Amino acid sequence: MPLFRKVLRVSNRSMLAFIFFFSFSSSCLYFIYVAPGIANTYLFMVQARGIMLRENVKTIGHMIRLYTNKNTTLNGTGGLIDVNMSEISFDEIQELFSKDLDIKPGGHWKPKDCKPRWKVAILIPFRNRHEHLPIFFRHLIPMLQKQRLEFAFYVVEQTGTQPFNRAMLFNVGFKEAMKDAVWDCIIFHDVDHLPENDRNYYGCGEMPRHFAAKLDKYMYILPYNEFFGGVSGLTVEQFRKINGFPNAFWGWGGEDDDLWNRVHYAGYNVTRPEGDLGKYKSIPHHHRGEVQFLGRYKLLRYSRERQYIDGLNNLIYTPKILVSRLYKNITVNLIPELAPVRDY
């Protein structure tokens, strides 16, 4: 009898141990095989909800774009426009717009049926591009009229033997334009760039705008994120705050990158048109381009130090002004001594 009890006592212990190890093993197997499946299911549900949320956002965004496009079309713009780059004489352009009596001297136009949201001065740096200018006006004037903007054109022409200084010409054009009217938006526009979509609205905003985000000669790809060339726009307040363009870039390249730096040093960001709205075509050139400015990289390294000692505040010039029906021509002979820079 005592032996039986001893065996039974051992059996009870073994049974308890067996139950313990069985429960422990089952729990381990559960966490190894079952729990990951539940976790994956949960993650899948979360992911699915995220996908549904993104799709809903896309749907709402699409509806907003449709609504915006509809209203834009009602306001006179319809999207893609024909880019006619065939050459035309200036006499033909004058004749083409001679019947539009609302275009005042200097190319100044404003709508009669509404109050324009922006008063825009379009500045065009210029030298030896006489075949491009008529094509430019033929394309831009109807587009800006459809956008119901008040606008005028300023062709800032460089004479003399110095390399082309696009940035200094823009600074000169800005100063001269501000003498004419209370402009609130300035568009800095290369003469050989033609927009492909009239919904690329030539107004300004809270942040500087890069309009020419996709150019055909770059296969409609932004060359690099800091690219700010071709066509850009800033409010008068923004342009004054960054002290305009740098004056020290003689030749091709660098001034746009410096402008990008100035904009960001002043606390702004650059916006661009969405999708294909920022597509542009480039008019072919029939002559040798400007020489590259080899000193641009050194200047760009000191963008911050130079920003408020080289720009609008150190520019000296003597312009010759000629007002035609479609634009105001501002001719200047630029030399480095017109923009002296103290040591930095």
Short mmCIF file of C-alpha atoms in Angstrom, two decimals:
data_model
loop_
_atom_site.label_atom_id
_atom_site.label_comp_id
_atom_site.label_asym_id
_atom_site.label_seq_id
_atom_site.Cartn_x
_atom_site.Cartn_y
_atom_site.Cartn_z
CA MET A 1 0.00 0.00 0.00
CA PRO A 2 2.71 2.55 0.83
CA LEU A 3 4.49 1.57 -2.41
CA PHE A 4 1.33 2.24 -4.42
CA ARG A 5 1.00 5.67 -2.90
CA LYS A 6 4.63 6.43 -3.71
CA VAL A 7 4.14 5.44 -7.35
CA LEU A 8 0.94 7.48 -7.53
CA ARG A 9 2.75 10.48 -6.06
CA VAL A 10 5.48 10.20 -8.70
CA SER A 11 2.86 9.82 -11.40
CA ASN A 12 1.10 12.98 -10.29
CA ARG A 13 4.35 14.91 -10.50
CA SER A 14 5.09 13.49 -13.91
CA MET A 15 1.60 14.35 -15.05
CA LEU A 16 1.99 17.92 -13.86
CA ALA A 17 5.35 18.17 -15.57
CA PHE A 18 3.92 16.73 -18.74
CA ILE A 19 1.01 19.18 -18.67
CA PHE A 20 3.43 22.06 -18.02
CA PHE A 21 5.77 21.16 -20.86
CA PHE A 22 2.86 20.47 -23.21
CA SER A 23 1.34 23.88 -22.48
CA PHE A 24 4.71 25.56 -22.86
CA SER A 25 5.38 23.79 -26.15
CA SER A 26 1.93 24.65 -27.46
CA SER A 27 2.46 28.28 -26.56
CA CYS A 28 5.80 28.31 -28.34
CA LEU A 29 4.32 26.69 -31.41
CA TYR A 30 1.48 29.23 -31.35
CA PHE A 31 3.86 32.18 -31.33
CA ILE A 32 6.07 30.57 -33.95
CA TYR A 33 3.37 29.57 -36.44
CA VAL A 34 0.07 31.27 -35.61
CA ALA A 35 0.97 34.71 -34.21
CA PRO A 36 2.94 35.84 -37.29
CA GLY A 37 -0.05 35.02 -39.44
CA ILE A 38 -2.32 37.14 -37.24
CA ALA A 39 0.25 39.94 -37.29
CA ASN A 40 0.50 39.75 -41.09
CA THR A 41 -3.27 39.80 -41.35
CA TYR A 42 -3.40 42.87 -39.14
CA LEU A 43 -0.66 44.59 -41.13
CA PHE A 44 -2.43 43.70 -44.35
CA MET A 45 -5.64 45.27 -43.03
CA VAL A 46 -3.73 48.42 -42.07
CA GLN A 47 -2.05 48.51 -45.48
CA ALA A 48 -5.37 47.97 -47.22
CA ARG A 49 -6.88 50.83 -45.26
CA GLY A 50 -3.89 52.97 -46.26
CA ILE A 51 -4.36 52.05 -49.92
CA MET A 52 -8.07 52.88 -49.68
CA LEU A 53 -7.21 56.19 -48.04
CA ARG A 54 -4.68 57.03 -50.77
CA GLU A 55 -7.18 56.11 -53.46
CA ASN A 56 -9.78 58.32 -51.84
CA VAL A 57 -7.29 61.18 -51.69
CA LYS A 58 -6.43 60.62 -55.37
CA THR A 59 -10.11 60.61 -56.25
CA ILE A 60 -10.71 63.83 -54.35
CA GLY A 61 -7.61 65.39 -55.94
CA HIS A 62 -8.78 64.31 -59.37
CA MET A 63 -12.20 65.86 -58.74
CA ILE A 64 -10.56 69.09 -57.61
CA ARG A 65 -8.36 69.17 -60.73
CA LEU A 66 -11.38 68.55 -62.96
CA TYR A 67 -13.23 71.36 -61.22
CA THR A 68 -10.23 73.67 -61.49
CA ASN A 69 -9.68 72.82 -65.15
CA LYS A 70 -13.34 73.36 -65.89
CA ASN A 71 -13.30 76.78 -64.28
CA THR A 72 -10.01 77.64 -65.94
CA THR A 73 -11.47 76.73 -69.30
CA LEU A 74 -14.49 78.88 -68.59
CA ASN A 75 -12.12 81.75 -67.88
CA GLY A 76 -10.73 81.44 -71.39
CA THR A 77 -7.83 79.00 -71.17
CA GLY A 78 -8.11 75.54 -72.59
CA GLY A 79 -4.81 73.78 -71.96
CA LEU A 80 -2.48 72.71 -74.76
CA ILE A 81 -1.71 75.42 -77.29
CA ASP A 82 -0.06 75.25 -80.67
CA VAL A 83 3.58 76.32 -80.54
CA ASN A 84 4.32 77.97 -83.87
CA MET A 85 8.08 78.49 -84.20
CA SER A 86 8.06 79.49 -87.85
CA GLU A 87 9.88 82.74 -88.44
CA ILE A 88 7.93 85.92 -88.92
CA SER A 89 9.11 89.49 -89.48
CA PHE A 90 8.53 92.22 -86.96
CA ASP A 91 6.49 94.19 -89.48
CA GLU A 92 4.15 91.21 -89.78
CA ILE A 93 3.80 91.04 -86.01
CA GLN A 94 3.03 94.75 -85.84
CA GLU A 95 0.36 94.24 -88.48
CA LEU A 96 -1.02 91.18 -86.67
CA PHE A 97 -1.69 93.13 -83.47
CA SER A 98 -2.50 96.48 -85.09
CA LYS A 99 -6.24 95.81 -84.81
CA ASP A 100 -6.04 95.25 -81.07
CA LEU A 101 -6.52 98.81 -79.90
CA ASP A 102 -6.39 97.76 -76.25
CA ILE A 103 -2.63 97.19 -76.50
CA LYS A 104 -1.01 100.42 -75.39
CA PRO A 105 2.58 101.57 -76.05
CA GLY A 106 5.13 99.29 -74.48
CA GLY A 107 2.84 96.30 -74.98
CA HIS A 108 0.78 97.35 -71.95
CA TRP A 109 -2.54 95.52 -71.87
CA LYS A 110 -5.20 94.91 -69.25
CA PRO A 111 -8.64 93.29 -69.41
CA LYS A 112 -11.76 95.41 -69.52
CA ASP A 113 -14.18 92.79 -68.28
CA CYS A 114 -12.53 92.07 -64.91
CA LYS A 115 -9.97 93.25 -62.40
CA PRO A 116 -6.70 91.40 -63.06
CA ARG A 117 -5.35 89.33 -60.20
CA TRP A 118 -1.77 90.32 -61.05
CA LYS A 119 -0.02 93.22 -62.71
CA VAL A 120 2.86 91.51 -64.47
CA ALA A 121 6.03 92.99 -65.93
CA ILE A 122 7.73 90.51 -68.31
CA LEU A 123 11.50 91.10 -68.52
CA ILE A 124 13.37 89.68 -71.52
CA PRO A 125 17.20 89.72 -71.59
CA PHE A 126 18.27 90.26 -75.16
CA ARG A 127 21.21 90.34 -77.56
CA ASN A 128 21.26 89.32 -81.23
CA ARG A 129 18.00 87.34 -81.09
CA HIS A 130 16.00 89.45 -83.54
CA GLU A 131 14.48 86.42 -85.23
CA HIS A 132 13.16 85.15 -81.87
CA LEU A 133 11.42 88.28 -80.63
CA PRO A 134 8.49 88.31 -83.13
CA ILE A 135 7.87 84.60 -82.53
CA PHE A 136 7.86 85.27 -78.80
CA PHE A 137 5.26 88.05 -79.02
CA ARG A 138 3.05 86.07 -81.40
CA HIS A 139 2.89 83.28 -78.84
CA LEU A 140 2.83 85.09 -75.49
CA ILE A 141 0.44 87.99 -76.07
CA PRO A 142 -2.69 85.87 -76.79
CA MET A 143 -1.89 83.53 -73.90
CA LEU A 144 -1.53 86.33 -71.36
CA GLN A 145 -4.69 87.97 -72.62
CA LYS A 146 -6.58 84.70 -72.07
CA GLN A 147 -5.24 84.58 -68.53
CA ARG A 148 -6.77 88.03 -67.92
CA LEU A 149 -3.55 89.52 -66.59
CA GLU A 150 -2.41 93.11 -66.83
CA PHE A 151 1.02 92.99 -68.44
CA ALA A 152 3.75 94.79 -70.35
CA PHE A 153 7.00 93.69 -71.99
CA TYR A 154 10.49 95.03 -71.26
CA VAL A 155 13.23 93.95 -73.67
CA VAL A 156 16.54 94.65 -71.92
CA GLU A 157 19.25 94.69 -74.58
CA GLN A 158 22.98 94.48 -73.94
CA THR A 159 25.43 96.29 -76.21
CA GLY A 160 29.21 96.47 -76.10
CA THR A 161 31.86 93.76 -76.24
CA GLN A 162 31.54 92.18 -72.78
CA PRO A 163 30.16 88.64 -72.41
CA PHE A 164 26.40 88.45 -72.02
CA ASN A 165 25.22 89.19 -68.47
CA ARG A 166 21.66 87.89 -68.23
CA ALA A 167 21.39 88.53 -64.50
CA MET A 168 22.45 92.17 -64.64
CA LEU A 169 20.03 92.77 -67.50
CA PHE A 170 17.21 91.46 -65.31
CA ASN A 171 18.23 93.83 -62.52
CA VAL A 172 18.25 96.76 -64.95
CA GLY A 173 14.87 95.74 -66.33
CA PHE A 174 13.39 95.49 -62.86
CA LYS A 175 14.53 98.96 -61.89
CA GLU A 176 13.23 100.48 -65.11
CA ALA A 177 9.89 98.63 -64.95
CA MET A 178 9.24 99.89 -61.44
CA LYS A 179 9.46 103.45 -62.75
CA ASP A 180 6.50 102.85 -65.08
CA ALA A 181 3.75 101.30 -63.00
CA VAL A 182 2.90 99.60 -59.73
CA TRP A 183 3.73 96.08 -60.87
CA ASP A 184 3.33 93.37 -58.27
CA CYS A 185 4.68 90.35 -60.20
CA ILE A 186 7.88 90.13 -62.25
CA ILE A 187 8.43 87.37 -64.83
CA PHE A 188 12.03 86.75 -65.89
CA HIS A 189 11.67 85.21 -69.33
CA ASP A 190 14.20 83.95 -71.87
CA VAL A 191 13.17 84.99 -75.37
CA ASP A 192 13.54 81.48 -76.83
CA HIS A 193 11.19 79.74 -74.35
CA LEU A 194 7.57 79.18 -75.40
CA PRO A 195 5.00 77.59 -73.03
CA GLU A 196 2.98 74.67 -74.36
CA ASN A 197 0.01 75.03 -72.02
CA ASP A 198 -1.97 78.21 -71.37
CA ARG A 199 -2.98 76.93 -67.93
CA ASN A 200 0.60 77.62 -66.87
CA TYR A 201 -0.60 80.75 -65.11
CA TYR A 202 1.81 83.69 -65.26
CA GLY A 203 0.90 85.09 -61.87
CA CYS A 204 3.04 85.08 -58.74
CA GLY A 205 2.38 83.53 -55.34
CA GLU A 206 3.54 83.33 -51.76
CA MET A 207 6.69 81.59 -52.98
CA PRO A 208 8.91 82.22 -56.01
CA ARG A 209 7.79 80.29 -59.08
CA HIS A 210 9.78 78.30 -61.64
CA PHE A 211 7.51 78.10 -64.68
CA ALA A 212 9.77 76.29 -67.18
CA ALA A 213 10.08 73.00 -65.32
CA LYS A 214 10.08 70.75 -68.42
CA LEU A 215 11.96 71.92 -71.50
CA ASP A 216 11.99 69.95 -74.74
CA LYS A 217 15.76 70.28 -75.20
CA TYR A 218 16.18 68.48 -71.86
CA MET A 219 13.70 65.77 -72.97
CA TYR A 220 11.11 67.34 -70.63
CA ILE A 221 13.14 66.26 -67.60
CA LEU A 222 14.26 68.66 -64.88
CA PRO A 223 18.08 68.69 -65.24
CA TYR A 224 18.57 68.88 -61.46
CA ASN A 225 16.41 69.82 -58.51
CA GLU A 226 17.98 73.28 -58.05
CA PHE A 227 17.44 74.21 -61.70
CA PHE A 228 15.81 77.66 -61.83
CA GLY A 229 16.41 78.71 -65.43
CA GLY A 230 14.36 79.70 -68.44
CA VAL A 231 11.29 81.33 -66.95
CA SER A 232 10.83 82.30 -63.31
CA GLY A 233 8.61 84.67 -61.39
CA LEU A 234 8.83 86.58 -58.11
CA THR A 235 6.72 89.24 -56.51
CA VAL A 236 8.28 92.67 -56.24
CA GLU A 237 8.59 92.19 -52.48
CA GLN A 238 10.34 88.83 -52.90
CA PHE A 239 12.78 90.15 -55.50
CA ARG A 240 13.73 93.11 -53.36
CA LYS A 241 14.13 90.93 -50.28
CA ILE A 242 16.70 88.69 -52.02
CA ASN A 243 18.49 91.76 -53.48
CA GLY A 244 17.73 90.69 -57.05
CA PHE A 245 20.05 88.70 -59.27
CA PRO A 246 23.84 88.70 -58.82
CA ASN A 247 25.69 91.01 -61.21
CA ALA A 248 28.99 89.13 -61.32
CA PHE A 249 28.08 86.33 -63.77
CA TRP A 250 29.55 87.19 -67.19
CA GLY A 251 28.83 84.59 -69.84
CA TRP A 252 26.59 81.53 -69.83
CA GLY A 253 25.60 79.70 -66.66
CA GLY A 254 25.49 80.07 -62.90
CA GLU A 255 23.20 83.05 -62.31
CA ASP A 256 20.09 80.84 -62.02
CA ASP A 257 21.77 78.63 -59.43
CA ASP A 258 22.80 81.71 -57.47
CA LEU A 259 19.21 82.97 -57.61
CA TRP A 260 18.04 79.61 -56.24
CA ASN A 261 20.49 80.05 -53.34
CA ARG A 262 19.33 83.60 -52.66
CA VAL A 263 15.70 82.54 -52.60
CA HIS A 264 16.37 79.82 -50.03
CA TYR A 265 18.70 81.95 -47.91
CA ALA A 266 15.83 84.44 -47.65
CA GLY A 267 13.52 81.74 -46.31
CA TYR A 268 11.55 80.97 -49.48
CA ASN A 269 10.91 77.75 -51.37
CA VAL A 270 10.46 77.39 -55.13
CA THR A 271 7.18 76.09 -56.56
CA ARG A 272 6.65 74.55 -59.99
CA PRO A 273 3.61 73.74 -62.17
CA GLU A 274 2.15 70.28 -61.69
CA GLY A 275 2.32 67.55 -64.30
CA ASP A 276 2.82 68.72 -67.86
CA LEU A 277 1.74 72.33 -67.26
CA GLY A 278 5.39 73.37 -67.11
CA LYS A 279 6.31 72.11 -70.58
CA TYR A 280 8.15 74.52 -72.91
CA LYS A 281 9.61 74.41 -76.37
CA SER A 282 12.89 76.10 -77.18
CA ILE A 283 13.21 78.08 -80.42
CA PRO A 284 16.20 76.81 -82.44
CA HIS A 285 19.24 79.09 -82.54
CA HIS A 286 20.84 80.20 -85.80
CA HIS A 287 24.01 81.61 -84.31
CA ARG A 288 26.80 80.74 -81.91
CA GLY A 289 25.77 80.73 -78.27
CA GLU A 290 27.32 82.71 -75.44
CA VAL A 291 30.61 81.60 -73.95
CA GLN A 292 30.48 79.71 -70.67
CA PHE A 293 31.39 81.56 -67.49
CA LEU A 294 34.20 79.49 -66.00
CA GLY A 295 34.27 81.40 -62.72
CA ARG A 296 30.70 80.54 -61.78
CA TYR A 297 31.56 77.70 -59.40
CA LYS A 298 33.76 79.89 -57.23
CA LEU A 299 31.05 82.56 -57.02
CA LEU A 300 28.42 79.96 -56.14
CA ARG A 301 30.51 78.80 -53.18
CA TYR A 302 30.17 82.30 -51.73
CA SER A 303 26.51 82.92 -52.60
CA ARG A 304 25.52 83.69 -49.02
CA GLU A 305 28.41 86.12 -48.43
CA ARG A 306 27.71 87.99 -51.68
CA GLN A 307 23.93 88.15 -51.54
CA TYR A 308 23.53 91.56 -49.96
CA ILE A 309 26.59 93.24 -51.47
CA ASP A 310 25.96 92.28 -55.11
CA GLY A 311 22.56 92.77 -56.70
CA LEU A 312 20.05 95.57 -56.91
CA ASN A 313 21.88 97.66 -54.32
CA ASN A 314 25.24 98.05 -56.11
CA LEU A 315 24.06 98.49 -59.70
CA ILE A 316 24.92 101.63 -61.68
CA TYR A 317 23.84 102.06 -65.30
CA THR A 318 22.76 104.57 -67.93
CA PRO A 319 19.96 103.24 -70.16
CA LYS A 320 18.70 104.27 -73.56
CA ILE A 321 14.92 103.93 -73.76
CA LEU A 322 12.82 103.35 -76.85
CA VAL A 323 9.10 102.65 -76.57
CA SER A 324 7.42 100.74 -79.38
CA ARG A 325 3.87 99.52 -79.54
CA LEU A 326 4.57 95.99 -78.30
CA TYR A 327 7.42 96.55 -75.85
CA LYS A 328 9.78 98.99 -74.19
CA ASN A 329 13.39 98.55 -75.30
CA ILE A 330 16.02 99.29 -72.64
CA THR A 331 19.54 99.34 -74.07
CA VAL A 332 22.59 99.28 -71.79
CA ASN A 333 26.32 98.89 -72.33
CA LEU A 334 27.35 96.65 -69.45
CA ILE A 335 30.84 96.54 -67.95
CA PRO A 336 31.99 95.06 -64.61
CA GLU A 337 32.65 98.52 -63.18
CA LEU A 338 28.88 99.20 -63.18
CA ALA A 339 28.44 96.77 -60.27
CA PRO A 340 31.37 97.24 -57.87
CA VAL A 341 31.56 94.66 -55.07
CA ARG A 342 33.47 95.22 -51.83
CA ASP A 343 35.56 92.43 -50.34
CA TYR A 344 33.75 89.60 -48.59
#
